Amino acid sequence: SQQGEEDPQALSIQEGENATMNCSYKTSINNLQWYRQNSGRGLVHLILIRSNEREKHSGRLRVTLDTSKKSSSLLITASRAADTASYFCALQETSGSRLTFGEGTQLTVNP
Amino acid sequence: NAGVTQTPKFQVLKTGQSMTLQCAQDMNHNSMYWYRQDPGMGLRLIYYSASEGTTDKGEVPNGYNVSRLNKREFSLRLESAAPSQTSVYFCASISGRLVRAQETQYFGPGTRLLVL
């Protein structure tokens, strides 16, 4: 299975601190995506990084991809209580448009 | 533009009952997906439809059937519900115009199913 493995499973920080979540995988990918899920809600796409990209920014989000180590990280800077959610990495298979999701990191930002 | 919609939002079934979860998208997307999410876990793909008229099994297809009714609608049916199918079900869609398209999936709000 290409399922991404996320680390840590849970992360608790204070408002204003940075949060870093990691995703590792085992095979080649077309791209890697990060999604957020607020409690009881559906998933919302955050950012997509292609296999030929190394870093990407979107607002307070920074994503890196190291294809040699088969790993990605999501950094949320200057976190806010509203960032409290589960964050999932998803791998797009090279053979098509299917996505394989990791088990997620539960982020809690304390005010 | 409502995106991806799912009905019902919540359902309670008894073991052995059947039901159909409905999903529709108004984005003219080619590919549609059904996932289940269990507590503390990521999403697992049940079935998907790469294009109208085709369906394929995902990771956990047993106990489910699907129908791609038309380009907009993709339904998931539980013929004989079991407690192990208690979960949250998400439908998603993607344009999928190109095989290697760098695209994101759009998700519905989910259906919470409890099987007693």
mmCIF file of C-alpha atoms in Angstrom:
data_model
loop_
_atom_site.group_PDB
_atom_site.id
_atom_site.type_symbol
_atom_site.label_atom_id
_atom_site.label_comp_id
_atom_site.label_asym_id
_atom_site.label_seq_id
_atom_site.Cartn_x
_atom_site.Cartn_y
_atom_site.Cartn_z
ATOM 1 C CA SER A 1 0.000 0.000 0.000
ATOM 2 C CA GLN A 2 1.142 3.514 -0.730
ATOM 3 C CA GLN A 3 -0.525 4.857 2.369
ATOM 4 C CA GLY A 4 1.318 7.796 3.866
ATOM 5 C CA GLU A 5 2.417 7.522 7.460
ATOM 6 C CA GLU A 6 2.032 10.659 9.485
ATOM 7 C CA ASP A 7 4.009 11.792 12.446
ATOM 8 C CA PRO A 8 3.180 12.755 15.112
ATOM 9 C CA GLN A 9 -0.282 11.268 15.615
ATOM 10 C CA ALA A 10 -1.172 14.144 17.918
ATOM 11 C CA LEU A 11 0.369 17.551 18.527
ATOM 12 C CA SER A 12 -0.582 20.145 21.117
ATOM 13 C CA ILE A 13 0.899 23.648 20.991
ATOM 14 C CA GLN A 14 0.231 27.170 22.207
ATOM 15 C CA GLU A 15 -1.221 29.855 19.993
ATOM 16 C CA GLY A 16 1.527 31.685 18.121
ATOM 17 C CA GLU A 17 3.866 28.696 17.981
ATOM 18 C CA ASN A 18 4.710 26.847 14.797
ATOM 19 C CA ALA A 19 3.336 23.369 14.090
ATOM 20 C CA THR A 20 5.184 20.802 11.996
ATOM 21 C CA MET A 21 3.658 17.580 10.725
ATOM 22 C CA ASN A 22 5.446 14.938 8.700
ATOM 23 C CA CYS A 23 4.356 12.387 6.124
ATOM 24 C CA SER A 24 6.450 9.481 4.859
ATOM 25 C CA TYR A 25 5.654 7.061 2.059
ATOM 26 C CA LYS A 26 7.205 4.093 0.347
ATOM 27 C CA THR A 27 6.803 4.329 -3.421
ATOM 28 C CA SER A 28 6.941 6.864 -6.228
ATOM 29 C CA ILE A 29 4.249 9.509 -6.352
ATOM 30 C CA ASN A 30 2.824 11.956 -8.836
ATOM 31 C CA ASN A 31 2.077 14.530 -6.185
ATOM 32 C CA LEU A 32 1.386 14.837 -2.481
ATOM 33 C CA GLN A 33 -1.509 16.787 -1.035
ATOM 34 C CA TRP A 34 -2.426 18.033 2.409
ATOM 35 C CA TYR A 35 -5.988 18.248 3.675
ATOM 36 C CA ARG A 36 -7.558 19.591 6.853
ATOM 37 C CA GLN A 37 -10.588 18.181 8.589
ATOM 38 C CA ASN A 38 -12.363 20.044 11.326
ATOM 39 C CA SER A 39 -14.209 17.908 13.844
ATOM 40 C CA GLY A 40 -17.361 16.462 12.334
ATOM 41 C CA ARG A 41 -16.785 18.004 8.925
ATOM 42 C CA GLY A 42 -15.532 16.938 5.502
ATOM 43 C CA LEU A 43 -11.999 17.343 4.238
ATOM 44 C CA VAL A 44 -10.755 20.599 2.805
ATOM 45 C CA HIS A 45 -7.818 20.754 0.452
ATOM 46 C CA LEU A 46 -4.917 22.892 1.657
ATOM 47 C CA ILE A 47 -2.019 22.541 -0.730
ATOM 48 C CA LEU A 48 -0.606 20.296 -3.447
ATOM 49 C CA ILE A 49 3.087 19.776 -4.154
ATOM 50 C CA ARG A 50 4.233 18.045 -7.330
ATOM 51 C CA SER A 51 6.948 15.420 -7.379
ATOM 52 C CA ASN A 52 9.330 17.818 -9.134
ATOM 53 C CA GLU A 53 8.812 20.565 -6.543
ATOM 54 C CA ARG A 54 10.740 20.876 -3.289
ATOM 55 C CA GLU A 55 8.885 23.600 -1.432
ATOM 56 C CA LYS A 56 5.619 25.431 -1.675
ATOM 57 C CA HIS A 57 3.984 28.220 0.308
ATOM 58 C CA SER A 58 0.389 29.244 0.809
ATOM 59 C CA GLY A 59 -0.269 31.919 3.413
ATOM 60 C CA ARG A 60 0.929 30.554 6.747
ATOM 61 C CA LEU A 61 1.464 27.102 5.259
ATOM 62 C CA ARG A 62 4.801 25.799 4.051
ATOM 63 C CA VAL A 63 5.122 22.360 2.514
ATOM 64 C CA THR A 64 8.352 20.605 1.631
ATOM 65 C CA LEU A 65 8.867 17.433 -0.345
ATOM 66 C CA ASP A 66 11.991 15.296 -0.375
ATOM 67 C CA THR A 67 11.506 12.549 -2.936
ATOM 68 C CA SER A 68 14.878 10.984 -2.130
ATOM 69 C CA LYS A 69 13.756 10.444 1.465
ATOM 70 C CA LYS A 70 10.145 9.899 0.423
ATOM 71 C CA SER A 71 8.889 12.382 2.959
ATOM 72 C CA SER A 72 6.976 15.629 3.198
ATOM 73 C CA SER A 73 6.384 18.126 5.952
ATOM 74 C CA LEU A 74 3.646 20.656 6.575
ATOM 75 C CA LEU A 75 4.563 23.704 8.629
ATOM 76 C CA ILE A 76 1.896 26.031 9.987
ATOM 77 C CA THR A 77 3.449 29.236 11.230
ATOM 78 C CA ALA A 78 2.039 31.522 13.930
ATOM 79 C CA SER A 79 -0.697 29.026 14.747
ATOM 80 C CA ARG A 80 -4.171 30.077 15.825
ATOM 81 C CA ALA A 81 -6.830 28.315 17.844
ATOM 82 C CA ALA A 82 -8.829 28.022 14.610
ATOM 83 C CA ASP A 83 -6.072 25.799 13.184
ATOM 84 C CA THR A 84 -7.176 23.058 15.581
ATOM 85 C CA ALA A 85 -8.106 20.165 13.283
ATOM 86 C CA SER A 86 -6.873 16.876 11.865
ATOM 87 C CA TYR A 87 -4.391 17.142 9.021
ATOM 88 C CA PHE A 88 -4.016 14.419 6.427
ATOM 89 C CA CYS A 89 -1.464 13.834 3.730
ATOM 90 C CA ALA A 90 -2.659 12.144 0.557
ATOM 91 C CA LEU A 91 -0.571 10.563 -2.156
ATOM 92 C CA GLN A 92 -1.619 10.601 -5.767
ATOM 93 C CA GLU A 93 -0.736 7.380 -7.518
ATOM 94 C CA THR A 94 1.275 7.709 -10.710
ATOM 95 C CA SER A 95 -1.213 5.453 -12.495
ATOM 96 C CA GLY A 96 -4.218 7.715 -12.138
ATOM 97 C CA SER A 97 -6.207 10.147 -10.066
ATOM 98 C CA ARG A 98 -6.724 8.003 -6.981
ATOM 99 C CA LEU A 99 -5.556 9.399 -3.681
ATOM 100 C CA THR A 100 -4.323 7.338 -0.737
ATOM 101 C CA PHE A 101 -4.710 9.013 2.646
ATOM 102 C CA GLY A 102 -2.620 8.760 5.770
ATOM 103 C CA GLU A 103 -4.152 8.358 9.214
ATOM 104 C CA GLY A 104 -3.737 11.998 10.072
ATOM 105 C CA THR A 105 -2.216 14.235 12.726
ATOM 106 C CA GLN A 106 -4.558 15.736 15.312
ATOM 107 C CA LEU A 107 -3.392 19.293 15.977
ATOM 108 C CA THR A 108 -4.630 21.178 19.011
ATOM 109 C CA VAL A 109 -3.763 24.855 19.327
ATOM 110 C CA ASN A 110 -4.388 26.150 22.822
ATOM 111 C CA PRO A 111 -5.379 29.812 23.188
ATOM 112 C CA ASN B 1 -22.504 25.954 -7.369
ATOM 113 C CA ALA B 2 -23.077 23.572 -4.442
ATOM 114 C CA GLY B 3 -19.956 21.438 -5.036
ATOM 115 C CA VAL B 4 -20.389 17.915 -3.693
ATOM 116 C CA THR B 5 -23.594 17.132 -1.822
ATOM 117 C CA GLN B 6 -24.495 14.023 0.128
ATOM 118 C CA THR B 7 -27.741 12.682 1.538
ATOM 119 C CA PRO B 8 -28.674 11.764 4.160
ATOM 120 C CA LYS B 9 -26.469 13.521 6.712
ATOM 121 C CA PHE B 10 -27.171 10.922 9.369
ATOM 122 C CA GLN B 11 -28.771 7.476 9.381
ATOM 123 C CA VAL B 12 -29.425 4.738 11.905
ATOM 124 C CA LEU B 13 -29.963 1.213 10.588
ATOM 125 C CA LYS B 14 -30.605 -2.151 12.141
ATOM 126 C CA THR B 15 -28.401 -5.077 11.187
ATOM 127 C CA GLY B 16 -29.601 -6.550 7.916
ATOM 128 C CA GLN B 17 -31.372 -3.442 6.653
ATOM 129 C CA SER B 18 -30.415 -1.905 3.347
ATOM 130 C CA MET B 19 -29.932 1.675 2.313
ATOM 131 C CA THR B 20 -28.463 3.851 -0.399
ATOM 132 C CA LEU B 21 -26.217 6.843 0.194
ATOM 133 C CA GLN B 22 -26.579 9.504 -2.448
ATOM 134 C CA CYS B 23 -23.875 11.773 -3.811
ATOM 135 C CA ALA B 24 -24.061 14.458 -6.471
ATOM 136 C CA GLN B 25 -21.623 17.014 -7.839
ATOM 137 C CA ASP B 26 -22.319 20.009 -10.035
ATOM 138 C CA MET B 27 -18.747 20.694 -11.160
ATOM 139 C CA ASN B 28 -18.905 18.542 -14.297
ATOM 140 C CA HIS B 29 -16.250 16.253 -12.816
ATOM 141 C CA ASN B 30 -15.476 12.942 -14.483
ATOM 142 C CA SER B 31 -14.282 10.929 -11.479
ATOM 143 C CA MET B 32 -16.137 10.240 -8.239
ATOM 144 C CA TYR B 33 -15.189 8.344 -5.090
ATOM 145 C CA TRP B 34 -16.648 6.832 -1.958
ATOM 146 C CA TYR B 35 -14.548 6.679 1.210
ATOM 147 C CA ARG B 36 -15.215 5.564 4.744
ATOM 148 C CA GLN B 37 -13.557 7.085 7.764
ATOM 149 C CA ASP B 38 -13.422 5.260 11.078
ATOM 150 C CA PRO B 39 -12.521 6.930 14.395
ATOM 151 C CA GLY B 40 -8.881 7.997 14.536
ATOM 152 C CA MET B 41 -8.187 6.779 11.040
ATOM 153 C CA GLY B 42 -7.662 8.207 7.627
ATOM 154 C CA LEU B 43 -9.941 7.636 4.696
ATOM 155 C CA ARG B 44 -10.199 4.275 3.018
ATOM 156 C CA LEU B 45 -11.431 4.021 -0.529
ATOM 157 C CA ILE B 46 -14.503 1.817 -0.996
ATOM 158 C CA TYR B 47 -15.283 2.241 -4.698
ATOM 159 C CA TYR B 48 -14.570 4.775 -7.341
ATOM 160 C CA SER B 49 -15.775 5.708 -10.805
ATOM 161 C CA ALA B 50 -13.107 7.107 -13.075
ATOM 162 C CA SER B 51 -15.700 8.151 -15.635
ATOM 163 C CA GLU B 52 -19.394 7.815 -16.353
ATOM 164 C CA GLY B 53 -20.244 4.195 -16.989
ATOM 165 C CA THR B 54 -17.280 2.698 -15.122
ATOM 166 C CA THR B 55 -16.800 1.638 -11.517
ATOM 167 C CA ASP B 56 -13.900 -0.055 -9.745
ATOM 168 C CA LYS B 57 -13.217 -1.507 -6.325
ATOM 169 C CA GLY B 58 -11.073 0.338 -3.831
ATOM 170 C CA GLU B 59 -9.433 -0.944 -0.652
ATOM 171 C CA VAL B 60 -12.554 -2.031 1.240
ATOM 172 C CA PRO B 61 -15.367 -2.880 -1.227
ATOM 173 C CA ASN B 62 -16.890 -5.876 0.563
ATOM 174 C CA GLY B 63 -20.492 -5.311 1.628
ATOM 175 C CA TYR B 64 -21.028 -2.395 -0.737
ATOM 176 C CA ASN B 65 -22.221 -1.770 -4.258
ATOM 177 C CA VAL B 66 -22.150 1.405 -6.298
ATOM 178 C CA SER B 67 -23.942 2.910 -9.250
ATOM 179 C CA ARG B 68 -22.711 5.771 -11.405
ATOM 180 C CA LEU B 69 -26.178 6.888 -12.408
ATOM 181 C CA ASN B 70 -24.943 9.667 -14.667
ATOM 182 C CA LYS B 71 -22.058 12.083 -14.708
ATOM 183 C CA ARG B 72 -23.398 13.984 -11.685
ATOM 184 C CA GLU B 73 -24.472 11.169 -9.375
ATOM 185 C CA PHE B 74 -22.662 8.290 -7.708
ATOM 186 C CA SER B 75 -24.574 6.225 -5.154
ATOM 187 C CA LEU B 76 -23.336 3.736 -2.559
ATOM 188 C CA ARG B 77 -25.577 0.885 -1.480
ATOM 189 C CA LEU B 78 -25.417 -1.316 1.586
ATOM 190 C CA GLU B 79 -27.512 -4.392 0.811
ATOM 191 C CA SER B 80 -27.413 -5.910 4.304
ATOM 192 C CA ALA B 81 -25.927 -3.527 6.842
ATOM 193 C CA ALA B 82 -23.583 -4.832 9.541
ATOM 194 C CA PRO B 83 -22.300 -3.117 12.704
ATOM 195 C CA SER B 84 -18.812 -3.106 11.138
ATOM 196 C CA GLN B 85 -20.157 -0.655 8.572
ATOM 197 C CA THR B 86 -20.782 1.971 11.229
ATOM 198 C CA SER B 87 -18.663 4.817 9.946
ATOM 199 C CA VAL B 88 -18.643 8.222 8.337
ATOM 200 C CA TYR B 89 -18.924 8.054 4.570
ATOM 201 C CA PHE B 90 -17.477 10.710 2.312
ATOM 202 C CA CYS B 91 -18.070 11.215 -1.349
ATOM 203 C CA ALA B 92 -15.501 13.100 -3.438
ATOM 204 C CA SER B 93 -15.008 14.135 -7.022
ATOM 205 C CA ILE B 94 -12.214 15.297 -9.271
ATOM 206 C CA SER B 95 -12.127 16.608 -12.795
ATOM 207 C CA GLY B 96 -9.828 13.832 -13.935
ATOM 208 C CA ARG B 97 -9.596 15.074 -17.503
ATOM 209 C CA LEU B 98 -5.995 13.914 -17.736
ATOM 210 C CA VAL B 99 -4.660 10.670 -16.356
ATOM 211 C CA ARG B 100 -1.778 12.425 -14.676
ATOM 212 C CA ALA B 101 -3.709 15.561 -13.814
ATOM 213 C CA GLN B 102 -2.384 17.433 -10.815
ATOM 214 C CA GLU B 103 -5.723 17.993 -9.243
ATOM 215 C CA THR B 104 -7.373 18.064 -5.874
ATOM 216 C CA GLN B 105 -10.401 16.166 -4.751
ATOM 217 C CA TYR B 106 -13.498 17.983 -3.562
ATOM 218 C CA PHE B 107 -15.287 16.357 -0.673
ATOM 219 C CA GLY B 108 -18.880 16.266 0.445
ATOM 220 C CA PRO B 109 -19.811 16.940 4.085
ATOM 221 C CA GLY B 110 -20.193 13.264 4.942
ATOM 222 C CA THR B 111 -22.917 10.830 5.987
ATOM 223 C CA ARG B 112 -22.784 9.436 9.518
ATOM 224 C CA LEU B 113 -24.075 5.884 9.580
ATOM 225 C CA LEU B 114 -24.796 3.898 12.721
ATOM 226 C CA VAL B 115 -25.671 0.228 12.368
ATOM 227 C CA LEU B 116 -27.142 -1.333 15.473
#
